[in-house]
Coordinates of C-alpha atoms in Angstrom, one line a residue:
M1132 CA 35.2 13.4 -29.7
T1133 CA 34.1 16.3 -27.5
D1134 CA 33.1 15.9 -23.9
D1135 CA 29.5 16.2 -24.8
E1136 CA 29.5 13.7 -27.6
P1137 CA 28.0 10.2 -26.9
A1138 CA 30.1 7.1 -27.1
A1139 CA 29.9 5.4 -30.5
G1140 CA 30.9 1.9 -29.3
G1141 CA 34.2 2.4 -27.7
G1142 CA 36.4 2.0 -30.8
S1143 CA 39.0 4.2 -32.3
G1144 CA 39.4 6.0 -35.7
G1145 CA 36.4 8.1 -36.6
G1146 CA 34.2 6.6 -33.8
R1147 CA 34.2 3.1 -35.4
P1148 CA 33.0 0.4 -33.1
D1149 CA 35.5 -2.5 -32.5
K1150 CA 32.8 -5.0 -31.3
R1151 CA 29.6 -6.5 -32.5
H1152 CA 26.5 -6.0 -30.4
D1153 CA 27.1 -9.5 -28.9
G1154 CA 30.7 -8.6 -28.0
E1155 CA 32.6 -10.6 -30.7
E1156 CA 35.5 -8.9 -32.6
R1157 CA 35.2 -8.0 -36.2
G1158 CA 37.2 -6.2 -38.9
E1159 CA 36.1 -3.0 -40.6
S1160 CA 34.8 -4.7 -43.7
D1161 CA 32.9 -7.4 -41.8
V1162 CA 29.9 -5.6 -40.4
G1163 CA 27.7 -8.7 -40.5
E1164 CA 24.1 -8.7 -41.5
F1165 CA 22.6 -5.2 -41.8
T1166 CA 19.1 -5.3 -40.3
L1167 CA 16.5 -2.9 -39.0
S1168 CA 18.0 -3.6 -35.6
T1169 CA 21.3 -2.3 -36.8
F1170 CA 19.6 0.8 -38.1
H1171 CA 18.1 1.3 -34.7
E1172 CA 21.5 0.9 -32.9
V1173 CA 23.1 3.6 -35.2
S1174 CA 20.0 5.8 -34.7
G1175 CA 20.4 5.5 -31.0
R1176 CA 24.0 6.5 -31.1
E1177 CA 23.3 9.4 -33.4
G1178 CA 20.4 10.5 -31.2
R1179 CA 17.9 11.1 -34.0
P1180 CA 15.3 8.9 -35.8
V1181 CA 16.4 9.7 -39.4
L1182 CA 19.9 8.9 -40.8
T1183 CA 21.9 9.6 -43.9
A1184 CA 24.0 7.0 -45.7
S1185 CA 27.1 8.9 -44.6
A1186 CA 26.1 8.7 -40.9
V1187 CA 25.6 4.9 -41.3
A1188 CA 28.9 4.5 -43.1
N1189 CA 30.8 6.4 -40.4
A1190 CA 29.1 4.5 -37.6
L1191 CA 29.8 1.1 -39.2
G1192 CA 33.2 1.8 -40.7
I1193 CA 32.1 1.0 -44.3
D1194 CA 32.0 3.0 -47.6
Q1195 CA 29.1 5.3 -48.2
S1196 CA 28.2 3.4 -51.3
E1197 CA 28.0 0.1 -49.4
A1198 CA 25.8 1.8 -46.7
S1199 CA 23.5 3.1 -49.4
D1200 CA 23.1 -0.4 -50.9
R1201 CA 22.3 -1.9 -47.5
L1202 CA 19.8 0.9 -46.7
A1203 CA 18.2 0.4 -50.1
S1204 CA 17.9 -3.4 -49.4
L1205 CA 16.0 -2.7 -46.2
A1206 CA 13.8 -0.2 -48.1
E1207 CA 13.0 -2.9 -50.7
R1208 CA 11.8 -5.2 -47.9
G1209 CA 9.5 -2.4 -46.6
E1210 CA 11.4 -1.8 -43.4
L1211 CA 12.7 1.7 -44.2
E1212 CA 11.5 4.7 -46.1
R1213 CA 13.6 7.2 -48.0
L1214 CA 13.1 11.0 -48.4
S1215 CA 15.1 13.5 -50.5
V1216 CA 15.9 16.7 -48.7
S1217 CA 17.9 19.8 -49.5
T1218 CA 20.8 19.2 -47.1
D1219 CA 21.5 15.6 -48.3
P1220 CA 20.4 13.6 -51.3
V1221 CA 18.5 11.0 -49.2
V1222 CA 17.6 10.4 -45.5
W1223 CA 16.2 7.1 -44.2
Y1224 CA 13.8 6.3 -41.4
P1225 CA 11.9 3.2 -40.3
S1226 CA 8.6 2.5 -42.1
E1227 CA 7.0 2.2 -38.6
L1228 CA 8.4 5.2 -37.0
E1229 CA 6.7 4.4 -33.7
D1230 CA 8.9 1.3 -33.5
L1231 CA 11.8 3.6 -33.0
T1232 CA 10.2 5.9 -30.6
A1233 CA 8.9 3.0 -28.4
R1234 CA 12.3 1.4 -28.2
E1235 CA 14.6 1.5 -25.2
R1236 CA 17.7 3.5 -26.1
V1237 CA 20.9 4.0 -24.2
V1238 CA 23.5 6.8 -24.9
V1239 CA 26.8 6.9 -23.0
F1240 CA 28.9 10.0 -22.3
P1241 CA 32.1 8.3 -21.1
K1242 CA 34.1 11.4 -20.2
R1243 CA 31.3 12.6 -17.9
R1244 CA 30.7 9.0 -16.9
E1245 CA 27.0 9.5 -17.6
I1246 CA 24.4 7.2 -19.1
V1247 CA 21.1 8.5 -20.5
V1248 CA 18.4 5.9 -21.1
D1249 CA 15.1 6.5 -22.9
R1250 CA 12.3 4.2 -21.9
P1251 CA 14.4 1.6 -20.0
D1252 CA 12.7 -1.5 -18.9
Q1253 CA 12.9 -2.9 -15.4
F1254 CA 15.7 -5.3 -16.2
T1255 CA 17.9 -2.5 -17.6
R1256 CA 17.2 -0.4 -14.6
A1257 CA 18.2 -3.2 -12.3
Q1258 CA 21.4 -3.8 -14.2
L1259 CA 22.3 -0.1 -14.2
S1260 CA 21.6 0.3 -10.5
S1261 CA 24.2 -2.4 -9.8
F1262 CA 27.1 -0.1 -10.9
A1263 CA 25.6 3.4 -11.4
H1264 CA 23.7 6.1 -9.5
L1265 CA 20.3 7.2 -10.7
A1266 CA 20.9 11.0 -10.7
D1267 CA 17.7 12.2 -12.4
T1268 CA 14.5 11.0 -14.0
N1269 CA 11.3 12.6 -15.2
G1270 CA 9.4 9.6 -13.8
E1271 CA 8.1 8.6 -17.3
R1272 CA 10.8 7.8 -19.9
G1273 CA 14.1 9.6 -19.4
Y1274 CA 16.7 8.4 -16.9
R1275 CA 20.1 9.8 -16.2
Y1276 CA 22.7 7.6 -14.4
V1277 CA 26.2 8.6 -13.2
V1278 CA 28.9 6.1 -12.6
R1279 CA 30.7 7.2 -9.4
A1280 CA 33.6 5.6 -7.7
E1281 CA 31.5 4.5 -4.7
D1282 CA 29.0 2.8 -7.1
V1283 CA 31.8 0.6 -8.4
W1284 CA 33.1 -0.1 -4.9
R1285 CA 29.7 -1.4 -3.9
A1286 CA 28.9 -3.3 -7.1
P1287 CA 27.4 -6.7 -6.1
H1288 CA 29.7 -8.8 -8.3
E1289 CA 32.4 -11.3 -7.3
E1290 CA 34.5 -10.9 -10.4
I1291 CA 35.3 -8.0 -12.7
E1292 CA 34.3 -10.1 -15.7
A1293 CA 30.8 -10.4 -14.3
L1294 CA 30.6 -6.6 -13.8
R1295 CA 31.8 -6.1 -17.4
R1296 CA 29.1 -8.4 -18.7
T1297 CA 26.4 -6.5 -16.7
M1298 CA 27.7 -3.2 -18.1
R1299 CA 27.7 -4.4 -21.7
Q1300 CA 24.3 -5.9 -21.4
A1301 CA 22.9 -2.7 -19.9
L1302 CA 24.5 -0.4 -22.4
G1303 CA 24.1 -2.6 -25.5
Q1304 CA 27.7 -1.7 -26.4
R1305 CA 31.3 -1.5 -25.2
S1306 CA 32.6 1.8 -23.8
A1307 CA 36.4 1.4 -23.4
E1308 CA 36.8 4.7 -21.5
L1309 CA 34.0 3.9 -19.1
E1310 CA 35.2 0.4 -18.6
A1311 CA 38.7 1.6 -17.9
F1312 CA 37.4 3.8 -15.1
V1313 CA 35.3 1.0 -13.6
E1314 CA 38.2 -1.4 -13.7
S1315 CA 40.5 1.2 -11.9
Q1316 CA 37.9 1.7 -9.2
W1317 CA 37.3 -2.1 -8.9
D1318 CA 41.0 -2.5 -8.2
R1319 CA 40.9 0.4 -5.6
A1320 CA 38.2 -1.4 -3.7
R1321 CA 40.4 -4.5 -3.3
Q1322 CA 43.6 -2.9 -2.0
F1323 CA 42.9 -3.2 1.8
T1324 CA 41.3 -6.0 3.8
L1325 CA 40.5 -6.6 7.4
R1326 CA 41.2 -10.2 8.5
S1327 CA 41.1 -12.2 11.7
H1328 CA 44.4 -13.6 12.8
P1329 CA 44.4 -17.2 14.1
E1330 CA 45.4 -15.8 17.5
G1331 CA 42.3 -13.7 17.7
Y1332 CA 43.3 -10.2 16.9
T1333 CA 42.6 -8.2 13.6
I1334 CA 45.1 -7.4 10.9
L1335 CA 44.9 -4.9 8.1
E1336 CA 46.3 -6.4 4.9
A1337 CA 47.3 -4.4 1.8
A1338 CA 47.6 -5.7 -1.7
S1339 CA 51.2 -4.5 -2.0
P1340 CA 54.0 -3.0 0.1
E1341 CA 53.7 0.2 -1.9
I1342 CA 50.0 0.7 -1.2
M1343 CA 50.6 -0.1 2.5
G1344 CA 53.4 2.4 2.8
N1345 CA 52.0 5.2 0.6
V1346 CA 48.4 5.1 1.8
A1347 CA 47.7 3.2 5.0
R1348 CA 50.8 4.1 7.0
Q1349 CA 50.4 7.7 5.9
K1350 CA 46.7 8.0 7.0
L1351 CA 46.8 5.8 10.1
D1352 CA 48.8 6.2 13.3
E1353 CA 49.3 4.6 16.7
E1354 CA 45.7 5.2 17.6
Q1355 CA 44.6 2.7 15.0
I1356 CA 47.6 0.5 14.5
H1357 CA 49.4 -1.4 17.2
A1358 CA 52.5 -2.4 15.1
P1359 CA 53.5 -3.6 11.7
I1360 CA 53.6 -7.4 11.2
S1361 CA 55.1 -7.4 7.7
E1362 CA 55.5 -5.2 4.6
T1363 CA 51.8 -5.7 3.8
E1364 CA 50.2 -6.4 7.2
D1365 CA 49.5 -4.2 10.3
W1366 CA 48.3 -5.3 13.7
V1367 CA 45.0 -3.4 14.4
R1368 CA 44.2 -2.0 17.8
E1369 CA 41.1 -3.5 19.3
G1370 CA 38.0 -1.5 18.6
E1371 CA 39.6 0.7 15.9
E1372 CA 38.2 -1.1 12.9
A1373 CA 35.5 1.5 12.3
A1374 CA 38.1 4.3 12.4
I1375 CA 40.3 2.5 9.9
K1376 CA 37.4 2.0 7.5
R1377 CA 36.4 5.6 7.7
L1378 CA 39.9 7.0 7.3
L1379 CA 40.8 4.8 4.3
Y1380 CA 37.4 5.4 2.7
E1381 CA 38.0 9.1 2.9
A1382 CA 41.4 8.5 1.2
G1383 CA 39.6 6.8 -1.7
Y1384 CA 40.2 3.2 -0.6
P1385 CA 37.3 1.3 0.8
V1386 CA 38.2 -1.6 3.1
R1387 CA 36.9 -5.1 2.7
D1388 CA 35.9 -6.6 6.0
E1389 CA 36.5 -10.4 5.9
R1390 CA 36.9 -11.0 9.6
D1391 CA 35.4 -13.9 11.4
L1392 CA 32.4 -12.1 12.9
A1393 CA 31.1 -13.2 16.3
G1394 CA 27.9 -15.3 16.1
G1395 CA 26.9 -14.7 19.7
D1396 CA 25.0 -17.2 21.9
P1397 CA 22.8 -19.4 19.8
L1398 CA 19.2 -18.3 19.4
E1399 CA 16.7 -20.0 17.1
I1400 CA 14.4 -17.6 15.3
E1401 CA 11.8 -18.6 12.8
L1402 CA 9.5 -16.3 10.7
S1403 CA 5.8 -17.0 10.8
V1404 CA 5.4 -15.2 7.4
S1405 CA 6.8 -15.8 4.0
L1406 CA 9.4 -13.4 2.5
R1407 CA 8.7 -11.9 -0.8
D1408 CA 11.2 -12.7 -3.6
Y1409 CA 13.1 -9.4 -3.3
Q1410 CA 13.1 -9.7 0.5
R1411 CA 14.7 -13.2 0.2
D1412 CA 17.2 -11.7 -2.2
W1413 CA 18.0 -9.0 0.5
V1414 CA 18.5 -11.7 3.1
D1415 CA 20.7 -13.9 0.8
R1416 CA 22.9 -10.9 0.0
F1417 CA 23.3 -10.0 3.6
A1418 CA 24.1 -13.7 4.5
E1419 CA 26.8 -13.7 1.9
A1420 CA 28.5 -10.6 3.1
G1421 CA 27.7 -10.7 6.9
E1422 CA 26.9 -7.0 6.8
G1423 CA 24.8 -4.5 4.7
V1424 CA 22.2 -1.8 4.6
L1425 CA 18.7 -2.5 3.3
V1426 CA 17.6 0.5 1.3
G1427 CA 14.0 0.5 0.2
P1428 CA 10.8 2.7 0.3
P1429 CA 8.6 2.7 3.4
G1430 CA 6.2 -0.2 3.2
S1431 CA 8.6 -2.5 1.4
G1432 CA 9.1 -4.7 4.4
K1433 CA 12.6 -3.9 5.6
T1434 CA 11.7 -4.9 9.1
V1435 CA 10.4 -8.3 8.1
A1436 CA 13.6 -8.9 6.0
A1437 CA 15.7 -7.9 9.0
M1438 CA 13.9 -10.6 11.0
G1439 CA 14.8 -13.0 8.2
A1440 CA 18.5 -12.0 8.7
M1441 CA 18.1 -12.6 12.4
G1442 CA 17.0 -16.1 11.6
H1443 CA 19.9 -16.7 9.3
V1444 CA 22.5 -15.5 11.9
G1445 CA 20.8 -17.6 14.6
G1446 CA 22.4 -15.6 17.4
E1447 CA 21.4 -13.1 20.1
T1448 CA 20.5 -9.8 18.5
L1449 CA 20.8 -6.1 19.5
I1450 CA 18.4 -3.7 17.7
L1451 CA 19.2 0.0 17.9
V1452 CA 16.4 2.5 17.0
P1453 CA 16.0 6.3 17.3
S1454 CA 12.9 6.5 19.5
R1455 CA 11.0 4.8 22.3
E1456 CA 8.0 4.3 20.1
L1457 CA 10.1 2.2 17.7
V1458 CA 11.4 0.1 20.6
R1459 CA 7.8 -0.9 21.4
Q1460 CA 6.9 -1.4 17.7
W1461 CA 9.8 -3.8 17.2
A1462 CA 8.9 -5.8 20.3
D1463 CA 5.3 -6.2 19.2
S1464 CA 6.3 -7.1 15.7
L1465 CA 8.8 -9.7 16.9
V1466 CA 6.2 -11.4 19.0
E1467 CA 3.7 -11.3 16.1
L1468 CA 5.9 -12.4 13.2
T1469 CA 8.5 -14.7 14.8
S1470 CA 8.8 -17.7 17.0
L1471 CA 10.2 -15.6 19.9
E1472 CA 8.4 -15.5 23.2
P1473 CA 7.8 -12.1 25.0
D1474 CA 10.2 -13.1 27.8
Q1475 CA 13.0 -13.4 25.2
I1476 CA 12.6 -9.8 24.1
G1477 CA 14.0 -6.9 26.2
Q1478 CA 13.4 -3.2 25.9
Y1479 CA 16.2 -0.8 27.0
H1480 CA 15.4 2.9 27.2
G1481 CA 14.6 5.6 29.7
G1482 CA 11.6 3.7 31.1
R1483 CA 12.8 0.1 31.1
K1484 CA 16.2 -1.6 31.4
E1485 CA 15.9 -5.2 30.2
V1486 CA 18.8 -7.0 28.5
R1487 CA 17.6 -10.3 27.0
P1488 CA 18.5 -12.6 24.0
V1489 CA 16.9 -10.0 21.7
T1490 CA 17.3 -6.5 23.1
I1491 CA 15.9 -3.3 21.5
A1492 CA 17.5 -0.1 22.6
T1493 CA 17.5 3.6 21.6
Y1494 CA 20.7 4.9 20.0
Q1495 CA 21.0 7.6 22.6
I1496 CA 21.0 5.3 25.6
A1497 CA 23.2 2.8 23.9
G1498 CA 25.8 5.5 23.3
M1499 CA 26.0 6.6 26.9
D1500 CA 29.2 5.6 28.7
R1501 CA 27.3 4.2 31.7
H1502 CA 25.1 1.9 29.5
R1503 CA 27.5 1.0 26.6
S1504 CA 29.3 -1.7 28.5
L1505 CA 26.1 -3.7 28.8
F1506 CA 26.1 -3.9 25.0
D1507 CA 29.8 -4.2 24.4
D1508 CA 30.2 -7.0 26.9
R1509 CA 27.5 -9.2 25.5
E1510 CA 28.3 -11.5 22.6
W1511 CA 25.7 -10.3 20.2
G1512 CA 25.5 -12.2 17.0
L1513 CA 23.8 -9.4 15.0
V1514 CA 23.4 -5.7 15.5
V1515 CA 20.5 -4.1 13.6
F1516 CA 20.6 -0.3 13.0
D1517 CA 17.1 0.8 12.2
E1518 CA 16.8 4.3 10.5
V1519 CA 20.5 3.8 10.0
H1520 CA 21.0 7.4 8.6
H1521 CA 21.4 8.3 12.3
V1522 CA 24.6 6.3 12.7
P1523 CA 27.1 8.9 11.3
S1524 CA 25.8 11.8 13.5
D1525 CA 28.0 12.7 16.4
V1526 CA 25.5 11.6 19.0
Y1527 CA 25.1 8.1 17.7
R1528 CA 28.5 7.2 16.2
R1529 CA 29.7 5.4 19.3
S1530 CA 27.2 2.7 18.8
A1531 CA 29.0 1.8 15.6
R1532 CA 31.9 0.5 17.7
L1533 CA 30.1 -2.9 17.6
Q1534 CA 32.2 -3.8 14.5
S1535 CA 33.0 -7.3 15.5
R1536 CA 29.4 -8.5 15.0
H1537 CA 27.2 -9.1 12.0
R1538 CA 25.7 -5.6 11.1
L1539 CA 22.5 -4.8 9.3
G1540 CA 21.1 -1.3 8.6
L1541 CA 17.6 -0.3 7.5
T1542 CA 16.7 3.0 5.8
A1543 CA 14.3 4.4 3.2
S1544 CA 17.0 6.9 2.2
A1545 CA 20.6 7.1 3.1
I1546 CA 20.8 10.8 2.1
R1547 CA 22.3 13.1 4.8
E1548 CA 22.4 16.8 4.3
D1549 CA 25.8 16.9 5.9
D1550 CA 27.3 14.8 3.1
R1551 CA 28.3 12.0 5.5
G1552 CA 26.0 9.4 4.0
S1553 CA 29.0 7.4 2.8
E1554 CA 29.9 6.7 6.4
I1555 CA 26.7 4.6 6.7
F1556 CA 28.1 2.1 4.3
T1557 CA 31.6 2.4 5.7
L1558 CA 30.5 1.7 9.3
V1559 CA 27.7 -0.7 8.8
G1560 CA 28.0 -2.3 5.4
P1561 CA 27.3 -2.0 1.7
P1562 CA 23.8 -1.1 0.4
I1563 CA 21.4 -3.9 -0.4
G1564 CA 18.3 -2.5 -2.2
T1565 CA 15.7 -2.8 -4.8
D1566 CA 14.7 -0.2 -7.4
W1567 CA 11.7 1.8 -5.9
E1568 CA 9.9 1.9 -9.2
A1569 CA 10.3 -1.9 -9.6
L1570 CA 8.4 -2.3 -6.3
F1571 CA 5.8 0.1 -7.4
S1572 CA 5.4 -1.7 -10.8
A1573 CA 5.2 -5.1 -9.1
G1574 CA 2.5 -3.9 -6.7
F1575 CA 4.4 -4.6 -3.5
V1576 CA 4.3 -0.9 -2.6
A1577 CA 1.8 1.7 -3.6
E1578 CA 3.1 4.7 -5.5
P1579 CA 1.7 7.8 -3.8
E1580 CA 0.5 10.8 -5.8
L1581 CA 2.4 13.9 -4.8
E1582 CA 1.1 17.3 -5.4
I1583 CA 2.6 20.7 -4.4
R1584 CA -0.1 23.3 -3.8
Y1585 CA 1.0 26.9 -3.8
V1586 CA -1.3 28.6 -1.3
P1587 CA -2.0 32.4 -1.2
W1588 CA -1.4 34.6 1.8
E1589 CA -4.1 36.0 4.1
E1590 CA -3.6 39.7 3.8
D1591 CA -2.5 40.5 7.4
A1592 CA 0.0 37.6 7.4
E1593 CA 1.5 38.8 4.1
N1594 CA 2.1 42.3 5.6
A1595 CA 3.8 40.7 8.6
Y1596 CA 6.0 38.6 6.3
A1597 CA 7.0 41.7 4.3
A1598 CA 8.2 43.4 7.4
A1599 CA 10.1 40.4 8.8
E1600 CA 13.6 39.3 8.2
G1601 CA 15.7 36.0 8.2
R1602 CA 14.3 33.0 10.0
E1603 CA 11.2 34.9 11.0
R1604 CA 10.2 35.2 7.4
Y1605 CA 10.6 31.4 7.0
R1606 CA 8.5 30.7 10.1
L1607 CA 5.7 33.1 9.0
A1608 CA 5.5 31.4 5.5
G1609 CA 5.3 28.0 7.2
E1610 CA 2.5 29.1 9.6
N1611 CA 0.5 31.0 6.9
P1612 CA -3.1 30.9 8.3
G1613 CA -4.3 30.5 4.8
K1614 CA -3.1 26.9 4.9
I1615 CA -5.9 26.0 7.4
D1616 CA -8.6 26.6 4.9
E1617 CA -6.7 24.6 2.3
I1618 CA -6.2 21.7 4.8
R1619 CA -10.0 21.8 5.5
Y1620 CA -10.7 21.7 1.8
L1621 CA -8.3 18.8 1.1
L1622 CA -9.6 16.6 4.0
A1623 CA -13.2 17.3 2.8
S1624 CA -12.2 16.1 -0.6
H1625 CA -11.2 12.7 0.9
P1626 CA -14.2 11.8 3.1
G1627 CA -13.5 8.8 5.3
A1628 CA -9.8 8.6 4.4
K1629 CA -7.2 8.3 7.1
A1630 CA -5.2 11.5 7.0
L1631 CA -2.0 12.9 8.7
V1632 CA -1.2 16.6 8.8
F1633 CA 2.5 17.3 9.4
V1634 CA 3.7 20.5 11.0
D1635 CA 7.0 21.8 12.3
Y1636 CA 5.7 24.4 14.7
L1637 CA 3.8 23.8 17.9
D1638 CA 1.6 26.9 17.6
Q1639 CA 0.6 26.0 14.1
G1640 CA -0.2 22.4 15.2
E1641 CA -2.4 23.6 18.0
A1642 CA -4.1 26.1 15.7
I1643 CA -4.9 23.4 13.1
S1644 CA -6.0 21.0 15.8
A1645 CA -8.4 23.5 17.2
A1646 CA -9.8 24.5 13.8
L1647 CA -10.4 20.9 12.7
D1648 CA -11.2 19.5 16.1
V1649 CA -8.4 16.9 15.6
P1650 CA -5.8 15.8 18.2
F1651 CA -2.3 17.2 17.9
V1652 CA 0.6 14.7 18.7
S1653 CA 3.9 16.3 19.5
G1654 CA 7.0 15.7 21.6
E1655 CA 5.2 17.3 24.5
T1656 CA 2.4 14.7 24.3
P1657 CA 2.9 12.1 27.1
H1658 CA 4.1 8.7 25.9
A1659 CA 1.0 6.9 27.1
E1660 CA -1.4 9.4 25.3
R1661 CA 0.8 9.3 22.2
R1662 CA 0.6 5.5 22.1
R1663 CA -3.2 5.6 22.6
L1664 CA -3.7 8.0 19.7
F1665 CA -1.4 6.1 17.3
D1666 CA -3.0 2.8 18.2
A1667 CA -6.5 4.3 17.6
F1668 CA -5.4 5.6 14.2
R1669 CA -3.9 2.2 13.3
R1670 CA -7.0 0.4 14.2
G1671 CA -9.2 2.8 12.3
E1672 CA -10.9 4.2 15.4
R1673 CA -9.6 7.6 14.5
D1674 CA -9.1 8.9 11.0
R1675 CA -7.4 12.3 11.5
L1676 CA -4.2 13.3 13.4
V1677 CA -2.0 16.4 13.3
V1678 CA 1.6 15.4 14.0
S1679 CA 4.9 17.1 14.6
R1680 CA 8.3 15.8 13.6
I1681 CA 8.0 12.8 15.9
A1682 CA 6.0 11.0 13.1
D1683 CA 8.6 11.7 10.4
E1684 CA 10.2 8.3 10.8
G1685 CA 9.6 5.0 12.4
I1686 CA 6.1 5.5 13.6
D1687 CA 4.1 2.6 12.2
L1688 CA 1.1 4.2 10.4
P1689 CA 0.8 1.9 7.4
T1690 CA -2.8 2.6 6.6
A1691 CA -2.6 6.4 6.0
D1692 CA -4.5 7.4 2.8
V1693 CA -3.6 11.1 2.8
A1694 CA -0.7 13.1 4.1
V1695 CA -0.7 16.9 4.1
V1696 CA 2.6 18.6 4.8
A1697 CA 1.7 22.0 6.2
S1698 CA 5.2 23.2 7.2
G1699 CA 8.8 22.0 7.4
L1700 CA 9.7 22.4 3.8
G1701 CA 13.2 23.7 4.7
G1702 CA 14.0 20.3 6.2
S1703 CA 16.1 17.5 4.6
R1704 CA 15.3 15.5 1.5
R1705 CA 15.2 12.5 3.8
Q1706 CA 12.4 14.2 5.8
G1707 CA 10.4 14.6 2.6
T1708 CA 10.9 10.9 1.9
Q1709 CA 9.8 9.8 5.3
R1710 CA 6.6 12.0 5.2
A1711 CA 5.7 10.7 1.8
G1712 CA 6.4 7.2 3.1
R1713 CA 3.7 7.5 5.7
T1714 CA 1.2 6.7 2.8
M1715 CA 3.1 3.8 1.1
R1716 CA 1.5 0.4 1.4
P1717 CA 0.4 -2.4 -0.8
A1718 CA -3.1 -1.0 -1.4
G1719 CA -3.2 2.0 -3.8
G1720 CA -4.9 5.4 -3.7
A1721 CA -2.5 7.3 -1.4
T1722 CA -2.0 11.0 -1.9
V1723 CA 0.5 13.5 -0.5
Y1724 CA -0.2 17.2 -0.6
V1725 CA 2.7 19.7 0.1
L1726 CA 1.5 23.2 1.0
A1727 CA 3.9 26.0 0.1
T1728 CA 3.1 29.7 0.6
R1729 CA 3.1 31.3 -2.8
G1730 CA 5.8 33.8 -3.5
T1731 CA 8.1 32.7 -0.7
R1732 CA 11.2 30.5 -0.4
E1733 CA 8.8 27.6 0.5
E1734 CA 8.3 27.2 -3.2
E1735 CA 12.0 26.4 -3.7
F1736 CA 12.1 24.2 -0.6
A1737 CA 9.1 22.2 -1.8
R1738 CA 10.6 21.5 -5.2
R1739 CA 14.0 20.5 -3.7
Q1740 CA 12.5 18.1 -1.2
L1741 CA 10.3 16.3 -3.7
Q1742 CA 12.8 16.3 -6.6
H1743 CA 14.5 13.5 -4.7
L1744 CA 11.3 11.4 -4.8
G1745 CA 10.9 12.3 -8.4
R1746 CA 14.3 10.7 -9.1
K1747 CA 12.9 7.5 -7.6
G1748 CA 10.1 7.3 -10.1
I1749 CA 7.3 9.0 -8.2
S1750 CA 5.4 11.5 -10.2
V1751 CA 5.1 15.0 -8.8
T1752 CA 2.5 17.6 -9.9
E1753 CA 2.2 21.3 -9.0
R1754 CA -0.9 23.5 -8.6
T1755 CA -1.4 27.2 -7.8
I1756 CA -4.4 27.9 -5.6
D1757 CA -6.5 31.0 -6.3
R1758 CA -9.0 32.5 -3.9
D1759 CA -11.0 35.3 -5.5

């Protein structure tokens, strides 16, 4: 079998399968009942809707004459048709060919550890997402998954047998080579464990003296380890748990954290709203592990689920967020949606310094030496990291020292352009999420329509672009004045809709603001004015805003109907997710327009940003704008 050939069932000798579809062993001559379903299975492996008797014989490990008899039997029942062609005496195909084309099909490429699925149903996608990474999809019928080491490490299964069952159900077959890889990575993820010693300190335990000596004691030094206790146990220095996790993860050995986490001073918290089924599943999975990262699209209710986790822990809680606006939003939501009173909630940022049973602070101030002791010294039962993709950055990493508490992260996308996204799960906890498309299908979150619109230059601007170099060319493409007319046209096409226009450049934001007579909110806007404008937008008293990067994440604008991205296409894929997410909500009809200047690198940037959303099941269209 070449590297590009699909698996034919995991058996040996001419690609013959060694298992029935239901997993029971059989001999070569015992192929069981030959039905139309059997034909479909072989057709799926072969990757074509018509089969010869020899292809069926090879796939099932039987003689060609026996295969011909069985095919003829199905033809007599009207389930197959036969056709003579020049390259083979007879080919066979289903009488109802659409039955084959409408059927979910799975093809495995074990050497590449890839799984290609045609028309997978929601259950199959959920199964695959528990041990594989969705690498690509066209948003309609074709899905490509890759099984990576980290996907196996994070698989939500207690026993390897349960993971095997999930794989076989999802694939409809056994793949011995793929299962061997999964089992090896399953074992890797169980070589090291952090435990609490009865005397109160932390120990690192290895599965064997060899793995301790050859890996841990080679990668760790006196900064992380106080002293060996035995051949398989080391005494961990206080506060170095995060460093140990990170170093061993980078060596290919994730660490299981089974310490007795601090519960903090008791604090009763009850939700005044009911959790959706998937939110309850998130909370249950967090409760079982004591840590985790909720990964879901904007509008899926991660904040409400986090409040459910707070209720489960029942202890004092520290919530870390990236901005002062999010501090206030959390405080307001906690009062509205839980049994907490306002005097139980503290805000800790540049303008206020309150430490209370539930304290909401910015990452930046929590990481400062003069403030960090306030958080380290208090016995928090839970630490919530909102917009958790900030945690690995150099500015915010110190806040992850709070390793002795229950930890919960929230994010729409854990992608980081510096490839340090794995640290999120290393420092905070494993991902806990739900298939985006499943939430769209169930109606919990509206799937926005995304359209890239390639806008022509204004003549003078194009000449300036041709004469410029480097970053200046990128800025000129982003600020193309021709985009103002396009924004005006798009907003007129959605009368009465709430709309946000995103920009990366202050001069462009001010120009659009003046042209449309719409307020521009940026980092230079005073906090009080910023809050007044966002509140007016939220209440429906204002239906248009031009916003800078400050609205890319966290700002609670759940009722936006239209988003127009005028510039910033060289930003991260996460930024594209956040901007699209400003329109996601239970009601439908939301639209995102991305404006790219035609004939510039903005075209490439637009496709790159939105390709990530396409892989999550959101459809993306493109349109070239002509002005003659």
